[in-house]
Amino acid sequence: MAKSLRPENFDEYIGQKNTIDQLKTYVLATKIRAARDPDDCALPHVVFEGGAGLGKTSIANVTAKELGTNIRIMQGNSIEKLADLAQNLVVLEAGDILFIDEIHSLRPFIEEMLYSVMEDYRLDIMIDDGAGGSKPVNINLPQFTLMGATTEIGRLKKPFRERFQYEFTMSQYTEDELALILKLNVGKMYCQFDSDEPAKKIAKASRGVPRVALTHLRKCCDWALVENDGVINLNIVDKAFELASISEEGLSANDIKYLTALASRTRPTGLKNLAEITSIDKATIENSIEPYLHEQGYIEKLPNGRIITQLGEMTLNAETGI
């Protein structure tokens, strides 16, 4: 069985210092309240917002372990019916955590149903009355924590968002933080670095995202295990990156294709046209390609389309040798 790369407690969690420091206090306060009143045993509701791969699910799991409670995990877009959510709510015990990833993708009626669940710990549902109609039933729930994670916090309705007492924004990781994560996990993949340089190079190409860094690390480990007795040096990193079309700046083949398309245009280009030019679907462009390129200053998003910046052109030229 593959070893878990997730942190087990707050002390093992690298990065997000401000969020971790706050959670340590809130978890301790929750334990103190529970000791004085067993019925007041749950951490207040929490929502994490930030880009994909920044550790929102990991931090939820760590928080559950620090509280000594159970966590149930659901995907927002998989909750199609009230019953899908209800079957997870009714099995919660006092102090448990229900974590909904991509919570912005909840259907509106599910989101609205959660108002009373979060406020009053009460599930209001309609059931068959046996006479061809339906009747309301109120199910009391134990005090629990609803945790949400989202890449699009603005899509949460105001009444829903305001019911989360704690809201945390996950930030991009520094290269030093990513290098430390890599060093802590390389042994779990049965490998080792020959120096600090390979970890630094992988970190630089990881777009500030731990998930990306660990994906790159696994590629490098596979090559190291096969060709260098598990030792990762710069040659191994270079080979793994070259064959996987990963640039030193972390640009993927699709990123290069996207920038090349913009560079060939003399005026701002809309999303639909870019998708047609690059043969990359619009969702991938919007959610996976553009956020990083925009953050790095390689592109600008204008009301009438996208343009490549001077920095973007310089980076593209350096990557393609044009």
CSV table of C-alpha atoms in Angstrom, one decimal:
chain,number,residue,atom,x,y,z
A,1,MET,CA,0.0,0.0,0.0
A,2,ALA,CA,1.3,3.4,-0.9
A,3,LYS,CA,2.3,5.6,2.0
A,4,SER,CA,0.1,8.6,2.7
A,5,LEU,CA,1.8,12.0,1.8
A,6,ARG,CA,-0.8,13.9,3.9
A,7,PRO,CA,0.3,15.6,7.2
A,8,GLU,CA,-1.0,14.0,10.4
A,9,ASN,CA,-1.2,17.0,12.7
A,10,PHE,CA,-0.8,20.8,12.7
A,11,ASP,CA,3.0,20.6,13.4
A,12,GLU,CA,3.5,18.5,10.3
A,13,TYR,CA,1.6,20.9,8.1
A,14,ILE,CA,3.9,23.0,6.0
A,15,GLY,CA,2.8,26.4,4.9
A,16,GLN,CA,-0.5,28.4,5.5
A,17,LYS,CA,1.0,29.6,8.8
A,18,ASN,CA,-1.7,32.2,9.5
A,19,THR,CA,-4.5,29.7,9.0
A,20,ILE,CA,-2.8,27.0,11.1
A,21,ASP,CA,-2.1,29.4,13.9
A,22,GLN,CA,-5.8,30.4,14.0
A,23,LEU,CA,-7.0,26.8,13.8
A,24,LYS,CA,-4.8,25.8,16.7
A,25,THR,CA,-6.5,28.4,18.9
A,26,TYR,CA,-10.0,27.6,17.7
A,27,VAL,CA,-9.5,23.8,18.2
A,28,LEU,CA,-8.2,24.4,21.7
A,29,ALA,CA,-11.1,26.7,22.5
A,30,THR,CA,-13.5,24.0,21.2
A,31,LYS,CA,-11.9,21.4,23.5
A,32,ILE,CA,-12.2,23.8,26.5
A,33,ARG,CA,-15.8,24.4,25.8
A,34,ALA,CA,-16.6,20.7,25.4
A,35,ALA,CA,-14.9,20.0,28.7
A,36,ARG,CA,-17.2,22.5,30.4
A,37,ASP,CA,-20.4,21.6,28.5
A,38,PRO,CA,-20.4,18.2,26.5
A,39,ASP,CA,-23.3,19.6,24.4
A,40,ASP,CA,-21.1,22.4,23.1
A,41,CYS,CA,-18.5,20.2,21.5
A,42,ALA,CA,-18.2,21.2,17.8
A,43,LEU,CA,-15.8,23.6,16.1
A,44,PRO,CA,-17.9,26.4,14.5
A,45,HIS,CA,-18.5,26.0,10.7
A,46,VAL,CA,-15.5,26.7,8.5
A,47,VAL,CA,-15.0,27.4,4.8
A,48,PHE,CA,-11.6,27.3,3.0
A,49,GLU,CA,-11.1,29.2,-0.3
A,50,GLY,CA,-8.2,29.0,-2.7
A,51,GLY,CA,-6.9,27.4,-5.8
A,52,ALA,CA,-6.8,23.7,-6.5
A,53,GLY,CA,-4.1,21.7,-4.8
A,54,LEU,CA,-3.3,24.1,-2.0
A,55,GLY,CA,-4.2,21.7,0.8
A,56,LYS,CA,-7.8,22.4,1.7
A,57,THR,CA,-8.7,18.7,2.1
A,58,SER,CA,-5.5,18.0,4.0
A,59,ILE,CA,-6.1,20.8,6.5
A,60,ALA,CA,-9.7,19.5,7.1
A,61,ASN,CA,-8.3,16.0,7.8
A,62,VAL,CA,-5.6,17.4,10.1
A,63,THR,CA,-8.2,19.5,12.0
A,64,ALA,CA,-10.4,16.4,12.5
A,65,LYS,CA,-7.4,14.5,13.9
A,66,GLU,CA,-6.5,17.4,16.2
A,67,LEU,CA,-10.0,17.4,17.5
A,68,GLY,CA,-10.1,13.7,17.9
A,69,THR,CA,-13.3,13.4,15.9
A,70,ASN,CA,-14.5,11.8,12.7
A,71,ILE,CA,-14.7,13.4,9.3
A,72,ARG,CA,-17.0,12.5,6.4
A,73,ILE,CA,-16.0,13.9,2.9
A,74,MET,CA,-18.4,14.6,0.1
A,75,GLN,CA,-18.1,16.3,-3.3
A,76,GLY,CA,-20.5,19.2,-3.8
A,77,ASN,CA,-21.4,18.3,-7.4
A,78,SER,CA,-22.2,14.7,-6.4
A,79,ILE,CA,-25.0,15.8,-4.1
A,80,GLU,CA,-27.9,15.6,-6.5
A,81,LYS,CA,-30.8,14.8,-4.1
A,82,LEU,CA,-31.6,15.7,-0.5
A,83,ALA,CA,-31.3,12.1,0.3
A,84,ASP,CA,-27.6,12.1,-0.8
A,85,LEU,CA,-26.9,14.7,1.9
A,86,ALA,CA,-29.3,13.4,4.5
A,87,GLN,CA,-27.7,10.0,4.7
A,88,ASN,CA,-24.4,11.6,5.6
A,89,LEU,CA,-26.0,14.0,8.1
A,90,VAL,CA,-28.0,11.5,10.1
A,91,VAL,CA,-25.0,9.3,10.9
A,92,LEU,CA,-22.9,12.2,12.3
A,93,GLU,CA,-22.0,12.0,16.0
A,94,ALA,CA,-21.5,15.0,18.3
A,95,GLY,CA,-18.4,17.0,17.3
A,96,ASP,CA,-18.0,15.3,13.9
A,97,ILE,CA,-17.0,17.1,10.7
A,98,LEU,CA,-18.8,17.0,7.4
A,99,PHE,CA,-16.5,18.3,4.7
A,100,ILE,CA,-17.9,19.3,1.4
A,101,ASP,CA,-15.3,19.9,-1.3
A,102,GLU,CA,-16.2,22.3,-4.2
A,103,ILE,CA,-19.1,23.5,-2.0
A,104,HIS,CA,-19.9,26.2,-4.6
A,105,SER,CA,-21.2,23.5,-6.9
A,106,LEU,CA,-24.0,22.6,-4.6
A,107,ARG,CA,-27.5,22.8,-6.1
A,108,PRO,CA,-29.4,25.8,-4.9
A,109,PHE,CA,-32.0,23.9,-3.1
A,110,ILE,CA,-29.4,21.8,-1.2
A,111,GLU,CA,-27.5,25.0,-0.2
A,112,GLU,CA,-30.8,26.6,1.1
A,113,MET,CA,-31.7,23.4,3.0
A,114,LEU,CA,-28.4,23.7,4.8
A,115,TYR,CA,-29.4,27.0,6.4
A,116,SER,CA,-31.4,25.3,9.2
A,117,VAL,CA,-28.9,22.5,9.4
A,118,MET,CA,-26.0,25.0,10.1
A,119,GLU,CA,-28.1,27.3,12.3
A,120,ASP,CA,-30.2,25.0,14.4
A,121,TYR,CA,-28.7,21.5,13.8
A,122,ARG,CA,-32.1,20.5,12.4
A,123,LEU,CA,-32.8,18.7,9.1
A,124,ASP,CA,-36.2,19.6,7.6
A,125,ILE,CA,-37.4,17.1,5.0
A,126,MET,CA,-40.6,16.0,3.4
A,127,ILE,CA,-41.6,12.3,3.5
A,128,ASP,CA,-44.4,10.2,2.0
A,129,ASP,CA,-47.5,10.4,4.3
A,130,GLY,CA,-48.8,7.1,3.0
A,131,ALA,CA,-51.9,8.7,1.5
A,132,GLY,CA,-50.4,9.9,-1.8
A,133,GLY,CA,-49.1,13.2,-0.3
A,134,SER,CA,-46.2,14.2,1.8
A,135,LYS,CA,-45.6,15.6,5.3
A,136,PRO,CA,-42.8,17.6,6.9
A,137,VAL,CA,-40.4,15.9,9.3
A,138,ASN,CA,-37.8,17.6,11.5
A,139,ILE,CA,-34.8,15.6,12.4
A,140,ASN,CA,-32.6,16.9,15.2
A,141,LEU,CA,-28.9,16.5,14.6
A,142,PRO,CA,-26.0,16.5,17.0
A,143,GLN,CA,-23.8,19.6,17.1
A,144,PHE,CA,-21.3,19.1,14.3
A,145,THR,CA,-19.0,21.2,12.0
A,146,LEU,CA,-19.8,21.9,8.4
A,147,MET,CA,-16.5,22.5,6.5
A,148,GLY,CA,-16.5,23.7,3.0
A,149,ALA,CA,-13.8,24.1,0.4
A,150,THR,CA,-14.1,26.2,-2.7
A,151,THR,CA,-12.1,27.6,-5.6
A,152,GLU,CA,-14.9,30.1,-6.2
A,153,ILE,CA,-16.0,31.7,-2.9
A,154,GLY,CA,-18.0,34.3,-4.8
A,155,ARG,CA,-20.5,31.7,-6.0
A,156,LEU,CA,-21.8,31.1,-2.4
A,157,LYS,CA,-25.0,32.9,-1.7
A,158,LYS,CA,-24.6,35.6,1.0
A,159,PRO,CA,-26.9,33.9,3.6
A,160,PHE,CA,-25.0,30.6,3.1
A,161,ARG,CA,-21.5,32.2,3.3
A,162,GLU,CA,-22.4,34.2,6.4
A,163,ARG,CA,-23.3,31.0,8.3
A,164,PHE,CA,-19.6,30.0,8.2
A,165,GLN,CA,-18.1,31.6,11.3
A,166,TYR,CA,-14.5,31.1,10.1
A,167,GLU,CA,-13.4,31.8,6.6
A,168,PHE,CA,-9.8,31.1,5.5
A,169,THR,CA,-8.0,32.0,2.3
A,170,MET,CA,-5.3,29.5,1.3
A,171,SER,CA,-2.3,31.2,-0.3
A,172,GLN,CA,0.3,30.0,-2.8
A,173,TYR,CA,3.3,28.2,-1.3
A,174,THR,CA,6.8,29.6,-1.4
A,175,GLU,CA,9.6,27.7,-3.2
A,176,ASP,CA,11.2,27.1,0.2
A,177,GLU,CA,8.0,25.6,1.6
A,178,LEU,CA,7.6,23.4,-1.4
A,179,ALA,CA,11.2,22.2,-1.2
A,180,LEU,CA,10.6,21.3,2.5
A,181,ILE,CA,7.5,19.3,1.6
A,182,LEU,CA,9.5,17.5,-1.0
A,183,LYS,CA,12.3,16.6,1.4
A,184,LEU,CA,9.8,15.4,4.0
A,185,ASN,CA,8.0,13.1,1.4
A,186,VAL,CA,10.8,11.8,-0.8
A,187,GLY,CA,11.6,9.0,1.6
A,188,LYS,CA,8.0,7.8,1.5
A,189,MET,CA,8.6,7.1,-2.2
A,190,TYR,CA,11.7,5.1,-1.4
A,191,CYS,CA,14.1,7.7,-2.8
A,192,GLN,CA,16.4,10.4,-1.6
A,193,PHE,CA,17.9,13.7,-3.0
A,194,ASP,CA,21.6,13.8,-3.6
A,195,SER,CA,21.6,17.5,-2.5
A,196,ASP,CA,19.3,20.5,-2.0
A,197,GLU,CA,19.4,21.4,-5.7
A,198,PRO,CA,16.9,18.8,-7.1
A,199,ALA,CA,14.3,19.7,-4.5
A,200,LYS,CA,14.7,23.4,-5.3
A,201,LYS,CA,14.4,22.8,-9.0
A,202,ILE,CA,11.2,20.7,-8.6
A,203,ALA,CA,9.8,23.4,-6.2
A,204,LYS,CA,10.5,26.2,-8.8
A,205,ALA,CA,8.5,24.3,-11.4
A,206,SER,CA,5.5,23.6,-9.1
A,207,ARG,CA,3.5,26.7,-9.5
A,208,GLY,CA,3.3,27.3,-5.8
A,209,VAL,CA,1.1,24.2,-5.3
A,210,PRO,CA,2.0,21.2,-3.1
A,211,ARG,CA,-0.1,18.8,-5.2
A,212,VAL,CA,1.9,19.8,-8.3
A,213,ALA,CA,5.2,19.5,-6.5
A,214,LEU,CA,4.3,16.0,-5.2
A,215,THR,CA,3.2,14.9,-8.7
A,216,HIS,CA,6.5,16.1,-10.1
A,217,LEU,CA,8.4,14.3,-7.3
A,218,ARG,CA,6.7,11.0,-8.1
A,219,LYS,CA,7.8,11.3,-11.7
A,220,CYS,CA,11.3,12.0,-10.6
A,221,CYS,CA,11.2,9.1,-8.1
A,222,ASP,CA,10.1,6.7,-10.8
A,223,TRP,CA,13.1,7.6,-13.0
A,224,ALA,CA,15.4,7.5,-10.0
A,225,LEU,CA,14.3,4.1,-8.9
A,226,VAL,CA,14.8,2.6,-12.4
A,227,GLU,CA,18.0,4.4,-13.4
A,228,ASN,CA,19.8,5.6,-10.3
A,229,ASP,CA,19.1,3.3,-7.3
A,230,GLY,CA,16.5,5.8,-5.9
A,231,VAL,CA,18.8,8.8,-5.9
A,232,ILE,CA,17.4,12.0,-7.4
A,233,ASN,CA,20.0,14.3,-8.9
A,234,LEU,CA,19.6,17.2,-11.3
A,235,ASN,CA,20.1,14.9,-14.3
A,236,ILE,CA,17.1,12.7,-13.1
A,237,VAL,CA,15.0,15.9,-12.7
A,238,ASP,CA,15.9,17.2,-16.1
A,239,LYS,CA,15.1,13.9,-17.8
A,240,ALA,CA,11.7,13.5,-16.0
A,241,PHE,CA,10.8,17.1,-16.8
A,242,GLU,CA,11.8,16.9,-20.5
A,243,LEU,CA,9.9,13.8,-21.2
A,244,ALA,CA,6.8,15.1,-19.3
A,245,SER,CA,7.0,18.5,-21.1
A,246,ILE,CA,7.5,20.4,-17.9
A,247,SER,CA,9.5,23.6,-18.1
A,248,GLU,CA,11.8,25.1,-15.4
A,249,GLU,CA,9.1,27.7,-14.7
A,250,GLY,CA,6.4,25.1,-14.4
A,251,LEU,CA,4.8,25.7,-17.7
A,252,SER,CA,3.0,22.7,-19.3
A,253,ALA,CA,2.6,21.9,-22.9
A,254,ASN,CA,-0.9,23.4,-22.8
A,255,ASP,CA,0.4,26.6,-21.2
A,256,ILE,CA,2.9,27.0,-24.1
A,257,LYS,CA,0.2,26.2,-26.6
A,258,TYR,CA,-2.0,28.9,-25.0
A,259,LEU,CA,0.7,31.5,-24.9
A,260,THR,CA,1.7,30.8,-28.5
A,261,ALA,CA,-1.9,31.3,-29.6
A,262,LEU,CA,-2.1,34.6,-27.8
A,263,ALA,CA,1.3,35.7,-29.2
A,264,SER,CA,0.1,35.1,-32.7
A,265,ARG,CA,-2.9,37.5,-32.3
A,266,THR,CA,-2.8,41.2,-32.9
A,267,ARG,CA,-5.8,42.0,-30.8
A,268,PRO,CA,-7.5,40.7,-27.5
A,269,THR,CA,-8.8,37.1,-28.0
A,270,GLY,CA,-11.9,35.7,-26.4
A,271,LEU,CA,-12.1,32.4,-24.5
A,272,LYS,CA,-14.2,30.7,-27.2
A,273,ASN,CA,-11.7,31.6,-29.9
A,274,LEU,CA,-8.7,30.5,-27.8
A,275,ALA,CA,-10.4,27.1,-27.2
A,276,GLU,CA,-10.9,26.7,-31.0
A,277,ILE,CA,-7.3,27.7,-31.8
A,278,THR,CA,-5.6,25.5,-29.2
A,279,SER,CA,-8.1,22.6,-29.2
A,280,ILE,CA,-8.2,22.9,-25.4
A,281,ASP,CA,-11.7,23.0,-23.8
A,282,LYS,CA,-12.8,26.2,-22.2
A,283,ALA,CA,-13.1,24.8,-18.7
A,284,THR,CA,-9.5,23.7,-18.7
A,285,ILE,CA,-8.3,27.1,-20.0
A,286,GLU,CA,-10.3,29.0,-17.4
A,287,ASN,CA,-9.6,26.7,-14.4
A,288,SER,CA,-6.2,25.2,-15.0
A,289,ILE,CA,-4.2,27.4,-17.4
A,290,GLU,CA,-5.2,31.0,-17.0
A,291,PRO,CA,-5.1,31.4,-13.2
A,292,TYR,CA,-1.4,30.7,-13.0
A,293,LEU,CA,-0.4,32.6,-16.2
A,294,HIS,CA,-2.4,35.6,-15.0
A,295,GLU,CA,-0.9,35.5,-11.5
A,296,GLN,CA,2.6,35.4,-12.9
A,297,GLY,CA,1.8,38.4,-15.1
A,298,TYR,CA,2.2,36.5,-18.4
A,299,ILE,CA,-1.3,37.4,-19.6
A,300,GLU,CA,-3.9,40.2,-19.1
A,301,LYS,CA,-7.7,39.6,-19.1
A,302,LEU,CA,-9.4,42.5,-20.6
A,303,PRO,CA,-13.2,43.1,-21.1
A,304,ASN,CA,-12.9,42.2,-24.7
A,305,GLY,CA,-10.5,39.3,-24.4
A,306,ARG,CA,-7.0,38.1,-23.4
A,307,ILE,CA,-3.6,39.4,-24.4
A,308,ILE,CA,-0.1,38.2,-23.8
A,309,THR,CA,2.1,40.6,-21.8
A,310,GLN,CA,5.7,41.6,-22.6
A,311,LEU,CA,6.8,39.3,-19.7
A,312,GLY,CA,4.7,36.5,-21.2
A,313,GLU,CA,6.4,37.0,-24.6
A,314,MET,CA,9.8,36.9,-23.0
A,315,THR,CA,9.0,33.8,-21.1
A,316,LEU,CA,7.5,32.1,-24.2
A,317,ASN,CA,10.6,33.0,-26.2
A,318,ALA,CA,12.8,31.6,-23.5
A,319,GLU,CA,10.8,28.3,-23.4
A,320,THR,CA,10.5,27.8,-27.2
A,321,GLY,CA,13.8,29.3,-28.3
A,322,ILE,CA,12.1,31.5,-30.8
